[in-house]
mmCIF file of C-alpha atoms in Angstrom:
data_model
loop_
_atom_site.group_PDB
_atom_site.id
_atom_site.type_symbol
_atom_site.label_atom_id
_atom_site.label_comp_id
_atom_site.label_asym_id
_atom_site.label_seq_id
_atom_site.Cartn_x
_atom_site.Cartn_y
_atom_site.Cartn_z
ATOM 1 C CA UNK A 472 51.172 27.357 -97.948
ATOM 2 C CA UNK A 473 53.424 29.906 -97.848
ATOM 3 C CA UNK A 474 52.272 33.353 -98.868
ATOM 4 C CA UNK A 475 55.478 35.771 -99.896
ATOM 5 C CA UNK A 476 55.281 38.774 -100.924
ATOM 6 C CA UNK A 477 58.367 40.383 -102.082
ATOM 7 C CA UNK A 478 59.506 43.959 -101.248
ATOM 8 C CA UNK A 479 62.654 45.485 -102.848
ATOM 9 C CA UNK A 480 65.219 46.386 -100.383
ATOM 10 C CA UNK A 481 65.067 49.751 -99.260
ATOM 11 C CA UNK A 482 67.737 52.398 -99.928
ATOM 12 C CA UNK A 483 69.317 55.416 -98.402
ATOM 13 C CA UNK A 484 68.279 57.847 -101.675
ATOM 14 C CA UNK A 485 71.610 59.954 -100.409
ATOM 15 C CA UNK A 486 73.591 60.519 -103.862
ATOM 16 C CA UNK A 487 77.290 59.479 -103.210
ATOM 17 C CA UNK A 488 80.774 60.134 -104.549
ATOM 18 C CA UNK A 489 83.240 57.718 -102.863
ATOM 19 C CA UNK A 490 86.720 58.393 -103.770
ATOM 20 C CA UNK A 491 89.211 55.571 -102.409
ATOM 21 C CA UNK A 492 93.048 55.536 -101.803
ATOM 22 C CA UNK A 493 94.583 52.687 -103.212
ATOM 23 C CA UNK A 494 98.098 51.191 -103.325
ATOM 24 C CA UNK A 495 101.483 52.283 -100.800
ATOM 25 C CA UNK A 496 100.808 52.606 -97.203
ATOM 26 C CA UNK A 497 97.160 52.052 -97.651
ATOM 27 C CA UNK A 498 97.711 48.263 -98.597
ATOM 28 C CA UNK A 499 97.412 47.767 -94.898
ATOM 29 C CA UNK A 500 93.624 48.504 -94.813
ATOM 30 C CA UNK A 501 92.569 46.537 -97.829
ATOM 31 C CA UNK A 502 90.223 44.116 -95.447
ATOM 32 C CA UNK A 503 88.870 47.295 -93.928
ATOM 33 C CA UNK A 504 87.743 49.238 -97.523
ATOM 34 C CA UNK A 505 86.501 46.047 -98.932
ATOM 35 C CA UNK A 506 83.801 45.817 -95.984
ATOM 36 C CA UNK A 507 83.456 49.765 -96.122
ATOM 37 C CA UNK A 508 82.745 49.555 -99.867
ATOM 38 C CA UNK A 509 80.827 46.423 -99.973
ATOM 39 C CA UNK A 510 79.099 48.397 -97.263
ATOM 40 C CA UNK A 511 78.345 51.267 -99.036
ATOM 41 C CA UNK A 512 76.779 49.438 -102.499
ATOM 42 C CA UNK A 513 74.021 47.915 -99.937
ATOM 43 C CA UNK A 514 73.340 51.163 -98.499
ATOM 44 C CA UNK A 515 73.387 53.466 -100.918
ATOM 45 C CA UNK A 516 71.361 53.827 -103.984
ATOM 46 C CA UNK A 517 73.312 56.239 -105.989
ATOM 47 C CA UNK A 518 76.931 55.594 -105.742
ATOM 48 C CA UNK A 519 79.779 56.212 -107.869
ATOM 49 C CA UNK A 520 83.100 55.200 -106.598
ATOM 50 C CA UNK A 521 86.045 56.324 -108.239
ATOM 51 C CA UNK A 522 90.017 55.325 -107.093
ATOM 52 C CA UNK A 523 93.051 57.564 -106.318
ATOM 53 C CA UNK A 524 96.314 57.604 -104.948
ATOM 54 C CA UNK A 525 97.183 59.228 -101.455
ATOM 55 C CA UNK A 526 96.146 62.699 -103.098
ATOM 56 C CA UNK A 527 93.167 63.580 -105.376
ATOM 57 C CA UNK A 528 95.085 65.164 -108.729
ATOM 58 C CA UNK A 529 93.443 65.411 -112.216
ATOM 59 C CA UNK A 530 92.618 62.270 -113.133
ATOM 60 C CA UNK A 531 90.836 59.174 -111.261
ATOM 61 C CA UNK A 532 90.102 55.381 -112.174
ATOM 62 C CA UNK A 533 87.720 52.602 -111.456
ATOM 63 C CA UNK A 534 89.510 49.554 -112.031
ATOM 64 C CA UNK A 535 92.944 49.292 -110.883
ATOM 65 C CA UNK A 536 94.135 47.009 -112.893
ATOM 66 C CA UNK A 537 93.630 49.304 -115.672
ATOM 67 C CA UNK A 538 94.684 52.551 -113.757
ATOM 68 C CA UNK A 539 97.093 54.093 -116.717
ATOM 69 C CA UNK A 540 95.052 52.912 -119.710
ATOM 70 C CA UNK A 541 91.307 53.747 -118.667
ATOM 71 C CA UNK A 542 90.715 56.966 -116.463
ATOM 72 C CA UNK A 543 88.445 59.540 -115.778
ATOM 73 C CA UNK A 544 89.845 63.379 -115.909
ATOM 74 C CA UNK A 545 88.041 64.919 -112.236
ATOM 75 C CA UNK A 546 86.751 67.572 -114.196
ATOM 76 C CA UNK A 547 84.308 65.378 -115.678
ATOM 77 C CA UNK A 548 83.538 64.543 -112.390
ATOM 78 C CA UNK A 549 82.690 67.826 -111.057
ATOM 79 C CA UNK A 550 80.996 68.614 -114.093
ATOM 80 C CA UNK A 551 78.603 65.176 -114.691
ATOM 81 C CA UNK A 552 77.945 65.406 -110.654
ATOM 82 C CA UNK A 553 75.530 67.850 -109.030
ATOM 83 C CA UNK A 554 76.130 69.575 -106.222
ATOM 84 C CA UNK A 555 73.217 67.641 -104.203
ATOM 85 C CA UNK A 556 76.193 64.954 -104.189
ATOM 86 C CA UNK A 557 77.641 64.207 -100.883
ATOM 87 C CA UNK A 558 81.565 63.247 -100.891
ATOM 88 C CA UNK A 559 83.689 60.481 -99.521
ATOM 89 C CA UNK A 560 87.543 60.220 -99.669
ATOM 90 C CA UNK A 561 88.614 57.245 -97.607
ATOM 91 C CA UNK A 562 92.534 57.169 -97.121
ATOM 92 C CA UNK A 563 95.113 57.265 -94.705
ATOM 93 C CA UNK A 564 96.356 60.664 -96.316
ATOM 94 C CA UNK A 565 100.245 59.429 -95.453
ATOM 95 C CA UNK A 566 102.360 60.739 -98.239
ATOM 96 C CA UNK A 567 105.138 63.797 -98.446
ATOM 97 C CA UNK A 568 103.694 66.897 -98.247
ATOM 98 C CA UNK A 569 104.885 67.981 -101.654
ATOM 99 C CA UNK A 570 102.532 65.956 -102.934
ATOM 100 C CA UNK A 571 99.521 67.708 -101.757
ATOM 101 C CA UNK A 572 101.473 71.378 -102.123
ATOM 102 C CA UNK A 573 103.269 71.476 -105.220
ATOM 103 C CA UNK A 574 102.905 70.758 -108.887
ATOM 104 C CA UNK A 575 104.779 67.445 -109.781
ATOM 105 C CA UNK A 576 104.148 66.418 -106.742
ATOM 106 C CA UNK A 577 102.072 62.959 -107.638
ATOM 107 C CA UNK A 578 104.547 60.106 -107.399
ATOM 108 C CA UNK A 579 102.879 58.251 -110.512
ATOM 109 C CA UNK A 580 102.859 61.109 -112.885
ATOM 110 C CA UNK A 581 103.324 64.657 -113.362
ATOM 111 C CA UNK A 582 100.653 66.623 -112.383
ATOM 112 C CA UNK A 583 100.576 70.292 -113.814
ATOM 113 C CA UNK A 584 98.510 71.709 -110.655
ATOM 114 C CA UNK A 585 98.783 70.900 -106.978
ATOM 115 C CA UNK A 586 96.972 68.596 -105.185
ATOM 116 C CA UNK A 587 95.729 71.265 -103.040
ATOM 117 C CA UNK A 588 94.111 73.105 -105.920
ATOM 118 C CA UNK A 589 91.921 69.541 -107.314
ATOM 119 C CA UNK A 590 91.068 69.710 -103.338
ATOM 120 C CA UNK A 591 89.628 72.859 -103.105
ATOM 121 C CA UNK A 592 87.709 72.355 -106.074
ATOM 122 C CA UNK A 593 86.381 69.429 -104.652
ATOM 123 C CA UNK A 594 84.729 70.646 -101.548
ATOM 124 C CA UNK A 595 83.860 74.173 -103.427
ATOM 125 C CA UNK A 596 81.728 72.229 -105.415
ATOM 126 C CA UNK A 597 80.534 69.483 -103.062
ATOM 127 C CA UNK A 598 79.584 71.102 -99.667
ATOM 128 C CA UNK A 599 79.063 67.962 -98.043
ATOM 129 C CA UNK A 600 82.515 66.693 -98.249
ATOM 130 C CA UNK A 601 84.191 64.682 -95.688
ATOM 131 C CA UNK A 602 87.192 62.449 -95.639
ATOM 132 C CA UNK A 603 87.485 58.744 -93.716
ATOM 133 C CA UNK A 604 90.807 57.828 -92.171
ATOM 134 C CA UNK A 605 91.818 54.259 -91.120
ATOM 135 C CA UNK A 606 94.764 55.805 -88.805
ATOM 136 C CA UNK A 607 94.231 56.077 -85.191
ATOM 137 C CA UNK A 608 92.923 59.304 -84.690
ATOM 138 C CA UNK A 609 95.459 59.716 -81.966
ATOM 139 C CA UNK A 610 98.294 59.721 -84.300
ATOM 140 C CA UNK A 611 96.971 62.309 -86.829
ATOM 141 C CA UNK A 612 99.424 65.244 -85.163
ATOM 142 C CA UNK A 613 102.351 62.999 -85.825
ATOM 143 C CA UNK A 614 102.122 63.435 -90.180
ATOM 144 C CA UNK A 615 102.207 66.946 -91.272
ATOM 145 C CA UNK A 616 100.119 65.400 -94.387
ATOM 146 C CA UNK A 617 97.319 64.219 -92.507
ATOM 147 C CA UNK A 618 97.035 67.656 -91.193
ATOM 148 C CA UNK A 619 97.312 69.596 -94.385
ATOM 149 C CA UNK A 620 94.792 67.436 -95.819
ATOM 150 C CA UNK A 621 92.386 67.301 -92.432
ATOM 151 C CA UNK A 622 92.853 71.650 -93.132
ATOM 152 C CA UNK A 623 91.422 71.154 -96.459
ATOM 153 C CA UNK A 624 87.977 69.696 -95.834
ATOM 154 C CA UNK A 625 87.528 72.320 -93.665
ATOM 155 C CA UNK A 626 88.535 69.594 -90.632
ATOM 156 C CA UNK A 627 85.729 67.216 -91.469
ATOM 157 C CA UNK A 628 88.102 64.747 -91.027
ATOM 158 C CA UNK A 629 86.198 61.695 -89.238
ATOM 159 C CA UNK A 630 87.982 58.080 -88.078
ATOM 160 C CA UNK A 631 87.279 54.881 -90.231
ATOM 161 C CA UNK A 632 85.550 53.378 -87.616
ATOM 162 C CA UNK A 633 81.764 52.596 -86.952
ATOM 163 C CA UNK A 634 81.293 55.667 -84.825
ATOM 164 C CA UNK A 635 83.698 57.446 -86.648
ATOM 165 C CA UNK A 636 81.092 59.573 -87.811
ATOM 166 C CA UNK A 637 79.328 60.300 -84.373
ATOM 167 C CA UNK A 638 82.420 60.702 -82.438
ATOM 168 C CA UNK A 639 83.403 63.696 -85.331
ATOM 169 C CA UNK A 640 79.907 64.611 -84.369
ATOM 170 C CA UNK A 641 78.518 65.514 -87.836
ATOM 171 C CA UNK A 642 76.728 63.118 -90.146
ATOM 172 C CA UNK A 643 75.952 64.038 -93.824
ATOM 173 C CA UNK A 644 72.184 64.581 -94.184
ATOM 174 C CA UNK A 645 69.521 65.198 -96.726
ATOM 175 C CA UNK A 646 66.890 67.170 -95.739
ATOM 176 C CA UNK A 647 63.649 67.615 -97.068
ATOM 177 C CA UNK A 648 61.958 70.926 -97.673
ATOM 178 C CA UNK A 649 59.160 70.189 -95.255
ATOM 179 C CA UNK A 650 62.221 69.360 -92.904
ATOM 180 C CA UNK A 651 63.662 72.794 -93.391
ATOM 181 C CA UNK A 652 60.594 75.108 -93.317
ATOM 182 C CA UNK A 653 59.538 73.078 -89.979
ATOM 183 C CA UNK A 654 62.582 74.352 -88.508
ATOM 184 C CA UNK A 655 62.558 77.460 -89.426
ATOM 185 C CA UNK A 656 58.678 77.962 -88.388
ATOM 186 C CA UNK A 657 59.703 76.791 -85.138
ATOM 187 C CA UNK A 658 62.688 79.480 -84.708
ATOM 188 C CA UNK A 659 60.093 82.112 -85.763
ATOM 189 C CA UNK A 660 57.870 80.820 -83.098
ATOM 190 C CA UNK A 661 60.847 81.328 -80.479
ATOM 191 C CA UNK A 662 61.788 84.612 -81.226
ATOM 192 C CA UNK A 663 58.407 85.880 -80.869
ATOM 193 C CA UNK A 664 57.795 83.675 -77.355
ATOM 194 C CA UNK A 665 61.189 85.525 -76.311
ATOM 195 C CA UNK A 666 59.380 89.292 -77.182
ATOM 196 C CA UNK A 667 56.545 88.329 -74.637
ATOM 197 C CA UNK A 668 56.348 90.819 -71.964
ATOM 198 C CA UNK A 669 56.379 89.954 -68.171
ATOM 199 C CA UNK A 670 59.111 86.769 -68.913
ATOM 200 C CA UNK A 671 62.200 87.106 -66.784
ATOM 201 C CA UNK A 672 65.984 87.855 -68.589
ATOM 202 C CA UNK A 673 66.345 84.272 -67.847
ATOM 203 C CA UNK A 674 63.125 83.208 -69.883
ATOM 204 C CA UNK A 675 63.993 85.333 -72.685
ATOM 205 C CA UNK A 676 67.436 84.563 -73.124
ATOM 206 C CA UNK A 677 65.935 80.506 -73.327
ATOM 207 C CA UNK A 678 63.410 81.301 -76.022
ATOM 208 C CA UNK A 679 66.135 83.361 -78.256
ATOM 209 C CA UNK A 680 68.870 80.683 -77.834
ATOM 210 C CA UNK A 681 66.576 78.375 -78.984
ATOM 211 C CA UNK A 682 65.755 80.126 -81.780
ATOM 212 C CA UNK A 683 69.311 80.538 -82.753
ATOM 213 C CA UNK A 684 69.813 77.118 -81.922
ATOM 214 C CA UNK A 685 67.186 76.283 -84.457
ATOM 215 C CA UNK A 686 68.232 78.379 -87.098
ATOM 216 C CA UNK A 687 71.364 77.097 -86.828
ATOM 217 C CA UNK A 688 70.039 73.418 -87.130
ATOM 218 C CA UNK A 689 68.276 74.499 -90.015
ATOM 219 C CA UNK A 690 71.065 75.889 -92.106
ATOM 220 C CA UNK A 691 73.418 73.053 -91.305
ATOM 221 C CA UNK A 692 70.862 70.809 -92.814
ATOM 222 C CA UNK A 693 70.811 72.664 -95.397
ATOM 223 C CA UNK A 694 74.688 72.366 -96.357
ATOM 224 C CA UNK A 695 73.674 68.267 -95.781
ATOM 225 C CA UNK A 696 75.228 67.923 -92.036
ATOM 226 C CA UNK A 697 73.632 67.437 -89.106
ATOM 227 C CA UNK A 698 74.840 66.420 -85.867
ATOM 228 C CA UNK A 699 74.936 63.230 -83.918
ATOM 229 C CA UNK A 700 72.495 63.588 -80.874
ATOM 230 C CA UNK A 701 74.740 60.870 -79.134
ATOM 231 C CA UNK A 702 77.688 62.982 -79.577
ATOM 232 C CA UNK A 703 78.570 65.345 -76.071
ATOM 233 C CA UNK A 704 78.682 69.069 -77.146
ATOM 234 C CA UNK A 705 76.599 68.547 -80.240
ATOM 235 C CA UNK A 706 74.415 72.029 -79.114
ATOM 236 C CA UNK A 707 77.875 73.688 -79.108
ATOM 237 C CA UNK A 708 78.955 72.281 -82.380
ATOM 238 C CA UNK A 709 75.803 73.288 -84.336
ATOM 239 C CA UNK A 710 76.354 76.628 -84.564
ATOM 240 C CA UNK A 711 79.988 76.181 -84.965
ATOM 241 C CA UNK A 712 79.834 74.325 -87.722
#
């Protein structure tokens, strides 16, 4: 006979806040959210998903056929949501740039503060913020919105495709403590192998660039990035980022 034993499926415990442009140009990539968010419910254990249209303003939905009667104001959001959540905005960020710069900008309703400023409250309060776009990444110079928005995730801007995320080179991450004081221990370990007398200049500058190296590792972690190891440059980009 068969003997099963059943095991529940297994989880990434990452807590995530997908926010999804719906409606206008982005009616083109309907197939291509539907896999992303049927995607994301398998992989993710905690996931809220919330809709918006081509700019985050002060209020967002869940169902859209029930966008103007039943929505939820953002500050709720940023209030309900802690900080250890990691943010998604998936859209093609195509839209005039008044909409993202100035107040009445929204072309469904009249929205009393800029885009820009539900934005910045967004990735002040959710470090880990980046923001999916099905356009070619080749085309982003040509739309002055793409770039205005790209400028206000602090360019975490990443293509919707499935190395999207490694070709931007940064993944979100959650580290665990051990995780962080490893690293750390390590850098300590560094900086006192590059104080050891008779090394050459060359042998010292190796052990204190990798402790910077490490430290820098260790406090992009932190933030909940880290970078793709199949990614060229990712040393560089560590302690850029």
């Amino acid at each position: 006979y068969l003997d099963l034993h059943m095991r529940p499926e297994r989880h990434n415990a990452v807590k995530v806040l997908l926010f999804l442009d719906i409606g206008g140009s982005m009616d083109d990539h309907v197939k291509l959210l539907e896999e992303l968010f049927s995607a994301a419910k398998t992989e993710f254990k905690h996931l809220e998903y919330f809709y918006f249209h081509n700019c985050l303003y002060d209020f967002v939905w869940k169902d859209n056929r029930r966008r103007h009667s039943e929505r939820t104001r953002t500050w709720e959001l940023l209030h309900k949501y802690g900080h250890d959540y990691k943010v998604i905005f998936v859209g093609d960020a195509a839209m005039s740039p008044y909409e993202i710069a100035a107040p009445g900008g929204s072309v469904e309703h009249f929205n009393e503060e800029a885009g820009h400023a539900w934005m910045e409250r967004v990735t002040r309060t959710y470090p880990a913020c980046v923001w999916l776009n099905p356009v070619p990444e080749g085309e982003w110079g040509y739309t002055q919105s793409i770039q205005m928005m790209q400028q206000l995730v602090g360019g975490r801007m990443y293509p919707l495709t499935l190395d999207g995320l490694d070709k931007g080179a940064l993944r979100m991450h959650k580290p665990a403590r051990k995780e962080i004081a490893g690293l750390l221990a390590l850098a300590d370990r560094s900086l006192a192998d590059a104080g050891i007398g008779g090394l050459s200049a060359e042998g010292r500058f190796q052990f204190a660039y990798n402790a910077a190296l490490t430290m820098a590792t260790a406090a992009l972690h932190a933030a909940g990035y880290r970078t793709s190891s199949n990614a060229p440059g990712h040393h560089a980009i560590t302690p850029e980022s």
